[in-house]
Short mmCIF file of C-alpha atoms in Angstrom, two decimals:
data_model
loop_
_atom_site.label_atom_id
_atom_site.label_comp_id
_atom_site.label_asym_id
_atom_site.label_seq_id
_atom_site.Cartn_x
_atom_site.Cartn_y
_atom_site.Cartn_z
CA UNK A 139 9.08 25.83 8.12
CA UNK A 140 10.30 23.01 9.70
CA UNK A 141 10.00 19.83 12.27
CA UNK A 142 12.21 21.15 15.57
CA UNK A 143 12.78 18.75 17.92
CA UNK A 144 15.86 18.87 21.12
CA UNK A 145 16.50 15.03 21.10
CA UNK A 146 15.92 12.08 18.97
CA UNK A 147 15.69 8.34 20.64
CA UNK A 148 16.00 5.09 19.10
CA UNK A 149 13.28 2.93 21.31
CA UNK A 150 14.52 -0.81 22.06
CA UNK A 151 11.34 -2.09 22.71
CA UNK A 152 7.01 -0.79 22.22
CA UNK A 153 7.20 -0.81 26.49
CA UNK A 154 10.35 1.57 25.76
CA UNK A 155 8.73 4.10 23.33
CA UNK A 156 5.49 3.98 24.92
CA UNK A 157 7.42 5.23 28.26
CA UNK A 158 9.01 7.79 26.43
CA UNK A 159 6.41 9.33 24.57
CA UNK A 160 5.05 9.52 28.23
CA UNK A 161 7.67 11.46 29.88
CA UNK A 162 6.60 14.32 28.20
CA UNK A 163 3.89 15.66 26.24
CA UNK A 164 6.27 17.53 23.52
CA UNK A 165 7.79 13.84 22.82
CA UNK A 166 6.28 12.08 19.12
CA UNK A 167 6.29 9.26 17.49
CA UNK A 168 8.06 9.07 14.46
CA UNK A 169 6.81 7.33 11.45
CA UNK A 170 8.06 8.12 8.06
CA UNK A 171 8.52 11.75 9.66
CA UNK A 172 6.92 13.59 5.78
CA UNK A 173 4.38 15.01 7.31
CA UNK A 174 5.82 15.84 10.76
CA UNK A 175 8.16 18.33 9.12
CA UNK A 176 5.63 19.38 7.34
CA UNK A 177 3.56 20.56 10.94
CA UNK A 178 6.16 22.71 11.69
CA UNK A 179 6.06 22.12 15.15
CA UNK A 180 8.29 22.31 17.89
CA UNK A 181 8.77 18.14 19.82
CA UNK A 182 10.88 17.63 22.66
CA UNK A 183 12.13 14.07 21.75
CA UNK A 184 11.52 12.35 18.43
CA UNK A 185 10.93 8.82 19.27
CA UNK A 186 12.14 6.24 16.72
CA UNK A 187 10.76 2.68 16.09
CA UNK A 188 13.03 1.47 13.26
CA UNK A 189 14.66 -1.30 15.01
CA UNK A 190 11.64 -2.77 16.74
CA UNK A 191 10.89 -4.89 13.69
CA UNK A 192 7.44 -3.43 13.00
CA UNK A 193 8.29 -3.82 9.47
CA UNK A 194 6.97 -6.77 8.43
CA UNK A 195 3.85 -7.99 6.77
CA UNK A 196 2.71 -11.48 7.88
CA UNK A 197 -0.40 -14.03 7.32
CA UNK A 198 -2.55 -16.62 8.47
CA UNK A 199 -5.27 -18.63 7.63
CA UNK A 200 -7.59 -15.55 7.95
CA UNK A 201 -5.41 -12.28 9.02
CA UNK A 202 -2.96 -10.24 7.30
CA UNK A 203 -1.14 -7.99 10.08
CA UNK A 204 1.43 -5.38 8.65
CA UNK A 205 3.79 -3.86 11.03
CA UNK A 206 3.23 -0.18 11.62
CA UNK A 207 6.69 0.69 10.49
CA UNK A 208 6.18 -1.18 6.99
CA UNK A 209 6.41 0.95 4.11
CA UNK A 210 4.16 1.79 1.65
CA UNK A 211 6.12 0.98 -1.26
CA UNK A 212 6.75 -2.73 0.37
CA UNK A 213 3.41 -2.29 1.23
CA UNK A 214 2.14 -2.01 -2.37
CA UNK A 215 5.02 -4.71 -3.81
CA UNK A 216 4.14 -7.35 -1.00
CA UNK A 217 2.71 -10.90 -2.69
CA UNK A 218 0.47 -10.68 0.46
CA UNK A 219 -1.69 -7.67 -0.20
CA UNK A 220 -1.46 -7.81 -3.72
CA UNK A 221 -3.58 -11.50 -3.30
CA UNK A 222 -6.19 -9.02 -1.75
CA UNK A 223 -9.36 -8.26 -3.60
CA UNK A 224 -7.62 -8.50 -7.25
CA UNK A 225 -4.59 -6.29 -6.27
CA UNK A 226 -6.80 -2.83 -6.06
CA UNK A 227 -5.85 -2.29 -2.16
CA UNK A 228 -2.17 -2.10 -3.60
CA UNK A 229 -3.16 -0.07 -6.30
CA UNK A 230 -4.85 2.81 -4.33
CA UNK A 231 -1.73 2.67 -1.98
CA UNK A 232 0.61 2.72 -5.37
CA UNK A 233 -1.42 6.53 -6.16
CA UNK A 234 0.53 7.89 -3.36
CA UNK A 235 3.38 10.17 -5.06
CA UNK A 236 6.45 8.62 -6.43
CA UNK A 237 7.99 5.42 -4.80
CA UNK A 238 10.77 7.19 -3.41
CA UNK A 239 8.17 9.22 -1.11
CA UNK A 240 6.55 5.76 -0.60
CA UNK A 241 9.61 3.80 0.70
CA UNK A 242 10.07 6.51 3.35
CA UNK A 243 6.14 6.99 4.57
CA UNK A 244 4.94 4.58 6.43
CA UNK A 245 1.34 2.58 7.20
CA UNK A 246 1.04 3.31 10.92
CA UNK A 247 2.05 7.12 10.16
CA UNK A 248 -0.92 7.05 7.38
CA UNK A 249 -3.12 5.69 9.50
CA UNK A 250 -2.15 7.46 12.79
CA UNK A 251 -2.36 10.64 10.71
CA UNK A 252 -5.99 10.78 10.28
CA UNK A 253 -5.17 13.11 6.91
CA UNK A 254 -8.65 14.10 4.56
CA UNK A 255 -6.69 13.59 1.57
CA UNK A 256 -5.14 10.08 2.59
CA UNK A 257 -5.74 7.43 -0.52
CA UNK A 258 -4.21 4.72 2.08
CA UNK A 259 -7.31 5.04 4.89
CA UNK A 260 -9.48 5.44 2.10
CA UNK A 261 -8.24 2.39 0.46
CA UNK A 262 -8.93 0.55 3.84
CA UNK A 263 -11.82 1.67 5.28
CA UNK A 264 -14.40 -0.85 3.37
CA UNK A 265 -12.49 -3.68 4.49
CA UNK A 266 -12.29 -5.18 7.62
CA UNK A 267 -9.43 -3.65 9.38
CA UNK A 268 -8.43 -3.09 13.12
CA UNK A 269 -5.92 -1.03 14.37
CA UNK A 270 -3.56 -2.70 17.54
CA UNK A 271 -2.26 -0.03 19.38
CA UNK A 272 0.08 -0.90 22.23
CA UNK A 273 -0.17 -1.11 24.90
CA UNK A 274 -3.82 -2.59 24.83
CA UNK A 275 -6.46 -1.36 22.22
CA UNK A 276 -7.85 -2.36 19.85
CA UNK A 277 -10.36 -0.61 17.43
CA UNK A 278 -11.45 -0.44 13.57
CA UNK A 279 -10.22 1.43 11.41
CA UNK A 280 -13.37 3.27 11.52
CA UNK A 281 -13.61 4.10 15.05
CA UNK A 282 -9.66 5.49 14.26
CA UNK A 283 -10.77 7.64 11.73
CA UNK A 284 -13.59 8.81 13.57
CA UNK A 285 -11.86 9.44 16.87
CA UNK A 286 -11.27 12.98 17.67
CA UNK A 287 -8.12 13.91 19.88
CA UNK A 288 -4.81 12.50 20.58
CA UNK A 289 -4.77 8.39 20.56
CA UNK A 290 -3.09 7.10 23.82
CA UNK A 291 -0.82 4.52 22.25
CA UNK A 292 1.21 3.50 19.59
CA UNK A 293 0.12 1.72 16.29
CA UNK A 294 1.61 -1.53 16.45
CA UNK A 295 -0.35 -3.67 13.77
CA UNK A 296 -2.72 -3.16 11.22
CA UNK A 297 -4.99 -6.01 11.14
CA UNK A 298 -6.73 -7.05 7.80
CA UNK A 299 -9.76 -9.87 7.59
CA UNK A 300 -8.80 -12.10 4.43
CA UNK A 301 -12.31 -12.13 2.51
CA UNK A 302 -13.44 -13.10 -0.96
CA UNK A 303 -14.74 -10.41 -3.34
CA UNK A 304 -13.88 -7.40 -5.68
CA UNK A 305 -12.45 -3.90 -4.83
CA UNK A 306 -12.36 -0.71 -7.14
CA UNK A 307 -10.72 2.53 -6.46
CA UNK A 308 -10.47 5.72 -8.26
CA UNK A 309 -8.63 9.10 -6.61
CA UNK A 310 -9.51 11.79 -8.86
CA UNK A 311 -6.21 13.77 -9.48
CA UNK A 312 -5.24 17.23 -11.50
CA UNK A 313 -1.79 15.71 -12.27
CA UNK A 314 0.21 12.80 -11.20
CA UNK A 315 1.10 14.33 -7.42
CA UNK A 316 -1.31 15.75 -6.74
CA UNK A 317 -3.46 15.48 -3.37
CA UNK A 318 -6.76 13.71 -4.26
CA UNK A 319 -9.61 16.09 -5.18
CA UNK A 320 -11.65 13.22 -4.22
CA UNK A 321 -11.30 9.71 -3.56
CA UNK A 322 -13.95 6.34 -3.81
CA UNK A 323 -13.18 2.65 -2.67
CA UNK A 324 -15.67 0.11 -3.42
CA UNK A 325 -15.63 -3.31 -2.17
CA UNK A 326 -17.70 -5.52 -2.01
CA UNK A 327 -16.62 -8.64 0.22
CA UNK A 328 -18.38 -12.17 1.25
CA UNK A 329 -21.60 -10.59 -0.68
CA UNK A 330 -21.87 -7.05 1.01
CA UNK A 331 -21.37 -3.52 -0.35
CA UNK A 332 -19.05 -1.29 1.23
CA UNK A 333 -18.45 2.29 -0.41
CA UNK A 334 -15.60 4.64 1.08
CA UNK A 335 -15.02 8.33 0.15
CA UNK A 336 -12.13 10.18 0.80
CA UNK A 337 -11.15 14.14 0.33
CA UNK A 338 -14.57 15.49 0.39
CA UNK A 339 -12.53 17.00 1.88
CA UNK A 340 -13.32 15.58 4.85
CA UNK A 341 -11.39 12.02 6.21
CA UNK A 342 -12.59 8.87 4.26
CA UNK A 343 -16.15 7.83 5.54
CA UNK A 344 -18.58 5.05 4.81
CA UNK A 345 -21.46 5.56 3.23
CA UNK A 346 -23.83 3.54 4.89
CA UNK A 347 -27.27 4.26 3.44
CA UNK A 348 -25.91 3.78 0.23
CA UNK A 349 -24.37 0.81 1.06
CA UNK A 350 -27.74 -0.57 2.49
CA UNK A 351 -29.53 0.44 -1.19
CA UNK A 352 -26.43 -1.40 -2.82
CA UNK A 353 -27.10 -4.64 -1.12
CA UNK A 354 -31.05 -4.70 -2.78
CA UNK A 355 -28.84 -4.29 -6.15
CA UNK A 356 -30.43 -0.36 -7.12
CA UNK A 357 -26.87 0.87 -7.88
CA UNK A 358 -28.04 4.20 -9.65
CA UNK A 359 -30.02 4.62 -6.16
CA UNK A 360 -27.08 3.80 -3.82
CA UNK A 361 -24.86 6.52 -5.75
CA UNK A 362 -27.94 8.79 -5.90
CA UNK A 363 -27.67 8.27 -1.71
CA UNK A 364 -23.89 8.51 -1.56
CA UNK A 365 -23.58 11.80 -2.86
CA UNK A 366 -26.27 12.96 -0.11
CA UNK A 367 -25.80 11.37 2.42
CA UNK A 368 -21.87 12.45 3.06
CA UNK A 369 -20.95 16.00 3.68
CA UNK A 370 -19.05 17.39 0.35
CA UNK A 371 -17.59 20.54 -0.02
CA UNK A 372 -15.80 23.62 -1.70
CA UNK A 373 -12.03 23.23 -1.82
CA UNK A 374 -9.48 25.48 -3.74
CA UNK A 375 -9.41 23.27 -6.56
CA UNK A 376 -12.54 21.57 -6.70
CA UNK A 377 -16.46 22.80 -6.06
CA UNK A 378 -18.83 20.83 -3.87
CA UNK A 379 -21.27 20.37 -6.90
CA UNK A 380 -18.39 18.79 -8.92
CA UNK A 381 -17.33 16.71 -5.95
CA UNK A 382 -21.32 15.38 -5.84
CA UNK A 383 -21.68 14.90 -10.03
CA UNK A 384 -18.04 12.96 -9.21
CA UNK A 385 -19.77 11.42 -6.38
CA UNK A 386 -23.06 9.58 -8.51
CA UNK A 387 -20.39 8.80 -11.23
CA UNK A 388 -17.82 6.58 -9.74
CA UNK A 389 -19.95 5.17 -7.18
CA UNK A 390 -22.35 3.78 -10.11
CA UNK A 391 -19.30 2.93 -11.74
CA UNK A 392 -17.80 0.75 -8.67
CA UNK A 393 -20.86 -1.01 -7.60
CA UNK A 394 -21.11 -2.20 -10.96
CA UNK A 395 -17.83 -3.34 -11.44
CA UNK A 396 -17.13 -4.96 -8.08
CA UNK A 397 -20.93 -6.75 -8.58
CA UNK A 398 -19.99 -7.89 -11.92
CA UNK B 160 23.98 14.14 18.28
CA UNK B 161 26.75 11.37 15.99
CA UNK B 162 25.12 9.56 13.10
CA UNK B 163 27.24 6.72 11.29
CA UNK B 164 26.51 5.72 8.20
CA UNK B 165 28.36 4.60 4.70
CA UNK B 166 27.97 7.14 2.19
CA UNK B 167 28.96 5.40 -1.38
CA UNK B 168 30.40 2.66 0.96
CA UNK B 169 32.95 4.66 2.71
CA UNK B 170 31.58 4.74 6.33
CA UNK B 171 31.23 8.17 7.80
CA UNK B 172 30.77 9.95 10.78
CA UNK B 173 28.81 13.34 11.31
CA UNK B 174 27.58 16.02 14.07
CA UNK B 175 24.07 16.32 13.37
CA UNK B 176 20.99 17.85 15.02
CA UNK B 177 18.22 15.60 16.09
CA UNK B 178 15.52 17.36 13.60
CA UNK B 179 17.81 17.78 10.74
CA UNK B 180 17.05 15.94 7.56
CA UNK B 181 19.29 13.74 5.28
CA UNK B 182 19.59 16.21 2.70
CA UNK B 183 20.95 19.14 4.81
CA UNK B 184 23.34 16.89 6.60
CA UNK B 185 25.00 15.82 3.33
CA UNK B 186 25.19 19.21 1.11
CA UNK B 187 26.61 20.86 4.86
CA UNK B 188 29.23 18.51 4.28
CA UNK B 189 30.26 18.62 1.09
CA UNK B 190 27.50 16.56 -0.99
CA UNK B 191 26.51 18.97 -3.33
CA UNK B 192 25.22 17.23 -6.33
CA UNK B 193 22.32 16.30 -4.22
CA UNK B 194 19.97 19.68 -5.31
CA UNK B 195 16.92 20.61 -2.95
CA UNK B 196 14.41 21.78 -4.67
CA UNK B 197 10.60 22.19 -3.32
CA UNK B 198 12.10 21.21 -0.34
CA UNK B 199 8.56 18.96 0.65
CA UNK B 200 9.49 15.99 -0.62
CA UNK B 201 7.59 16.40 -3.64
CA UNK B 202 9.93 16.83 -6.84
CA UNK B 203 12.44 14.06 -6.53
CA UNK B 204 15.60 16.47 -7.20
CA UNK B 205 17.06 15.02 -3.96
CA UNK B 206 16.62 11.85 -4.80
CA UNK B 207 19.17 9.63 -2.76
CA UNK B 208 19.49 5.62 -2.24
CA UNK B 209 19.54 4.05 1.13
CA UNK B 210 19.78 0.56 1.34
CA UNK B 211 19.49 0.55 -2.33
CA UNK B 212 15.89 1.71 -2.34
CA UNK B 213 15.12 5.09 -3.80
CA UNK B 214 14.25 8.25 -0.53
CA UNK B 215 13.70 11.30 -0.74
CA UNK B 216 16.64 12.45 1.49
CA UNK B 217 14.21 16.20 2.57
CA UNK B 218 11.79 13.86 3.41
CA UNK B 219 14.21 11.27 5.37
CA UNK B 220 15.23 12.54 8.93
CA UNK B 221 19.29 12.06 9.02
CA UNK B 222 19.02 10.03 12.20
CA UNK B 223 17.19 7.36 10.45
CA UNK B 224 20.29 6.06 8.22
CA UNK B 225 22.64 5.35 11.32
CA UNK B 226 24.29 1.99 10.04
CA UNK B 227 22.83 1.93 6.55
CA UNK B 228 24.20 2.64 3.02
CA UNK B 229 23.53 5.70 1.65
CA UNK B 230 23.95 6.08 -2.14
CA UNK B 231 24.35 9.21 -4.01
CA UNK B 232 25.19 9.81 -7.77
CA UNK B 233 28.97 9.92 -6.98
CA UNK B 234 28.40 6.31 -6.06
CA UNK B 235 27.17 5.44 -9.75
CA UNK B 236 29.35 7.83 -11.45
CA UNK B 237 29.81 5.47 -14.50
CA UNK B 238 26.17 4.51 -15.02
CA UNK B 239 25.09 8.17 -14.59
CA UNK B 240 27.68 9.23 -17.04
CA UNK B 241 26.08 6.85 -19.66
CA UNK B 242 22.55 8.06 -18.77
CA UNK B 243 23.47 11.39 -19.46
CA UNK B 244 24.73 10.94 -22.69
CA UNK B 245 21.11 9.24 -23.32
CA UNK B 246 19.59 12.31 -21.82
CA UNK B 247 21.46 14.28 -24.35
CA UNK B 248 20.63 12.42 -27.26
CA UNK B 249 17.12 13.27 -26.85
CA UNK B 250 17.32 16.13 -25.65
CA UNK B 251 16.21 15.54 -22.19
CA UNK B 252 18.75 18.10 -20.53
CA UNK B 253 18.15 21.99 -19.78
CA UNK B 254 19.24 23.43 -16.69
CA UNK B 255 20.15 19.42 -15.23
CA UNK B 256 18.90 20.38 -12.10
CA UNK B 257 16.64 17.19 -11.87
CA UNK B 258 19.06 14.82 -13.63
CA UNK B 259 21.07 13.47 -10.61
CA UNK B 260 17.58 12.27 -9.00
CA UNK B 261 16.58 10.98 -12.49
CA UNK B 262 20.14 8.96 -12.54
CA UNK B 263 19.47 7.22 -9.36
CA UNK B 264 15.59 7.08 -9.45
CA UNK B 265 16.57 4.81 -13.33
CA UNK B 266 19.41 2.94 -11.14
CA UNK B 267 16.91 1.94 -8.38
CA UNK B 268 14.21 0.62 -11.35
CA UNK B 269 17.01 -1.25 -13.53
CA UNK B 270 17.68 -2.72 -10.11
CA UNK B 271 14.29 -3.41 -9.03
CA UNK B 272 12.75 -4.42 -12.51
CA UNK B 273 14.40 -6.52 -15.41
CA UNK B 274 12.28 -5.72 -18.23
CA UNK B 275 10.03 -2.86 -16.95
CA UNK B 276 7.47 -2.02 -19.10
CA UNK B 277 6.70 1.41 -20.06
CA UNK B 278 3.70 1.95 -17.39
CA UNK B 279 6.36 0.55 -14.62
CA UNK B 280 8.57 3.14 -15.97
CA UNK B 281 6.38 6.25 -15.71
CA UNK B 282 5.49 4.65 -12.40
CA UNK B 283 8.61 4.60 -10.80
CA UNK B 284 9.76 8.23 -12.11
CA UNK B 285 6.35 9.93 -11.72
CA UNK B 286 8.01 11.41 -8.47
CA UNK B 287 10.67 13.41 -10.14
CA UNK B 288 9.82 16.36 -11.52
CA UNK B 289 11.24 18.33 -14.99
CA UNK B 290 10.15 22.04 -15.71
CA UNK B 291 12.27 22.27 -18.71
CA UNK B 292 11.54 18.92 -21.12
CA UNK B 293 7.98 17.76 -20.81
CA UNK B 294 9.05 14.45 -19.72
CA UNK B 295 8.60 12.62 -23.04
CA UNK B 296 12.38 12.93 -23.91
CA UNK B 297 13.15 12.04 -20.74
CA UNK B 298 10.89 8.69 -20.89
CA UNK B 299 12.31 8.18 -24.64
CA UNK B 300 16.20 8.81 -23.33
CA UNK B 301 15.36 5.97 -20.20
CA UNK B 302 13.74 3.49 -22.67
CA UNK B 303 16.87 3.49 -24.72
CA UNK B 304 19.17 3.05 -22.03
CA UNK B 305 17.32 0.81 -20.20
CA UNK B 306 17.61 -1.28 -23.66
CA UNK B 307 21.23 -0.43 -23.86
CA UNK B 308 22.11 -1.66 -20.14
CA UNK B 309 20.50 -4.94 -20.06
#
């Protein structure tokens, strides 16, 4: 099984691939293009963004916005986002396969994706992040994750706050390759708590009671809370009841190493 | 649809279909030591360099090298040659079928790193998979040439 597709285009400009992928409904977007083949499906035109220059990772005084087209292995290497919460945003993108499947995936197509077992959203969701999609939207990462359908746009920037604090991240893994069985990211940034689990095997969520019960310091509470208060359960490789036990372990664990 | 690119820095010219990926294109035109194996971009065997960074070339749609560099182990005959006599030395060799990704997946981290250290070594080959060796003789063979090649 295989991506089919009758024409592939090489957009000159966002205005240019955002007209195309309106001609028809069959046309995509292109990101890395691992997963499309991976769907299967049948496209009309493949749309390309390689030589728009979304590639790129730049700063300012309080922003980091990486191009939707940047890598996740110069995503993971840049200076920029290694300076991020003591490098651990890099280091839950750097659990992603090898780096010659990172160099070809991309941010935008991890984000666009939406996947349940994605390390890279849940790596991002506890931070502040907002998602520019051309040709005029805006909207968190969380609204992103949560939105149900087909987004009417293309990802054009992923937009990070710069904050002070301390990140921790743990995917829980059979062997080195392997799809997450479950996946936590703990931050906590300019004094707050923010706990994100992945591959439950639902799509990264927040965990917002817990976070609440985190703030008043009862850590053993807040991972109590976590492991209710999302929806966990039975995959293939994992049960629900380990996913939970998981669950009160490495949330306990992060709090108390990102409030250290 | 025509897709230029330099393969080992001879530029090229092929027919190729829009959905086809970088792997197919190459072995249907004579590129043979690039071996697909899983086929989902998950075991490294078609390991390939493109712009001197290490891809996955079933994972990489063709279309996306038009212009670039595309690097296969023909291109780094020499330093392949020597890895492989590392590889046999410790016994890292069964069938070979991974060995051509593990040549240019070690080319692309001498390049990248000077002095890697042995967690930025199982790092960067993590991706390629053995099922003959167990991957310590492999790690053992890569250490020692990696000391060698400096």
């Amino acid at each position: 099984m295989s991506l089919r597709a009758k024409e592939y285009y090489r957009a000159s400009s966002l205005e240019d691939a955002y007209n195309k992928l309106k001609e028809n409904p069959k046309n995509v977007i292109v990101g890395g293009g691992l997963w499309l083949k991976k769907t299967g499906l049948e496209y009309h035109t493949i749309i390309d963004l390689s030589n728009l220059g979304l590639d790129q990772i730049k700063e300012d005084k309080d922003f980091i916005y990486v191009g939707s087209m940047v890598s996740l292995r110069d995503f993971e290497n840049s200076p920029i986002i290694n300076k991020l919460f003591n490098g651990v945003i890099a280091f839950g993108v750097r659990e992603v396969m090898g780096p010659a499947f990172r160099n070809i995936a991309t941010i935008g197509g991890s984000v666009y994706g939406r996947f349940p077992f994605s390390d890279v959203i849940a790596a991002l969701l506890p931070l502040d992040v907002k998602v520019k999609l051309y040709p005029n939207q805006e909207m968190s990462l969380n609204d992103l994750v949560n939105y149900r359908g087909k987004l009417d746009g293309i990802i054009e920037q992923i937009i990070i706050r710069k904050e002070e604090g301390k990140a921790f991240f743990k995917k829980v893994k059979t062997t080195a390759l392997d799809f997450p069985m479950i996946n936590f990211s703990i931050v906590n940034r300019s004094g707050k708590n923010y706990i994100a689990i992945g591959s439950r095997p639902g799509v990264a969520a927040l965990a917002y009671k817990a976070m609440e019960e985190a703030d008043k310091g009862n850590y053993e509470k807040a991972a109590e809370i976590a492991s209710q208060e999302l929806q966990f359960l039975d995959s293939s490789n994992i049960s629900k009841e380990y996913r939970i036990d998981l669950t009160k372990v490495y949330v306990l664990r992060g709090l108390k190493e990102v409030n250290e | 649809m025509k897709l230029r690119f330099y393969l080992n820095n001879v530029e090229v010219e092929y027919e190729i279909q829009p959905d086809e990926y970088l792997a197919q294109v190459l072995r249907r035109n004579g590129v043979l030591s690039i071996r697909i194996g899983c086929d989902e971009s998950a075991c490294g065997s078609c390991t390939v360099l493109v712009d001197d960074k290490p891809v996955l070339s079933c994972g990489l749609l063709a279309a996306k090298v038009e212009g670039k560099h595309v690097t296969t182990v023909e291109g780094i005959q020499e330093e392949a040659n020597r890895l492989a006599d590392y590889f046999g030395d410790e016994g890292a060799d069964q069938c070979s079928f991974c060995s051509v990704g593990f040549a240019l997946i070690v080319h692309a981290l001498r390049k990248e790193y000077k002095n890697p250290t042995d967690e930025q070594i199982k790092d960067y080959i993590v991706g390629n998979i053995c099922r003959c060796t167990g991957y310590q003789s492999q790690f053992k063979a890569i250490k020692a040439y990696l000391k060698e090649a400096k």
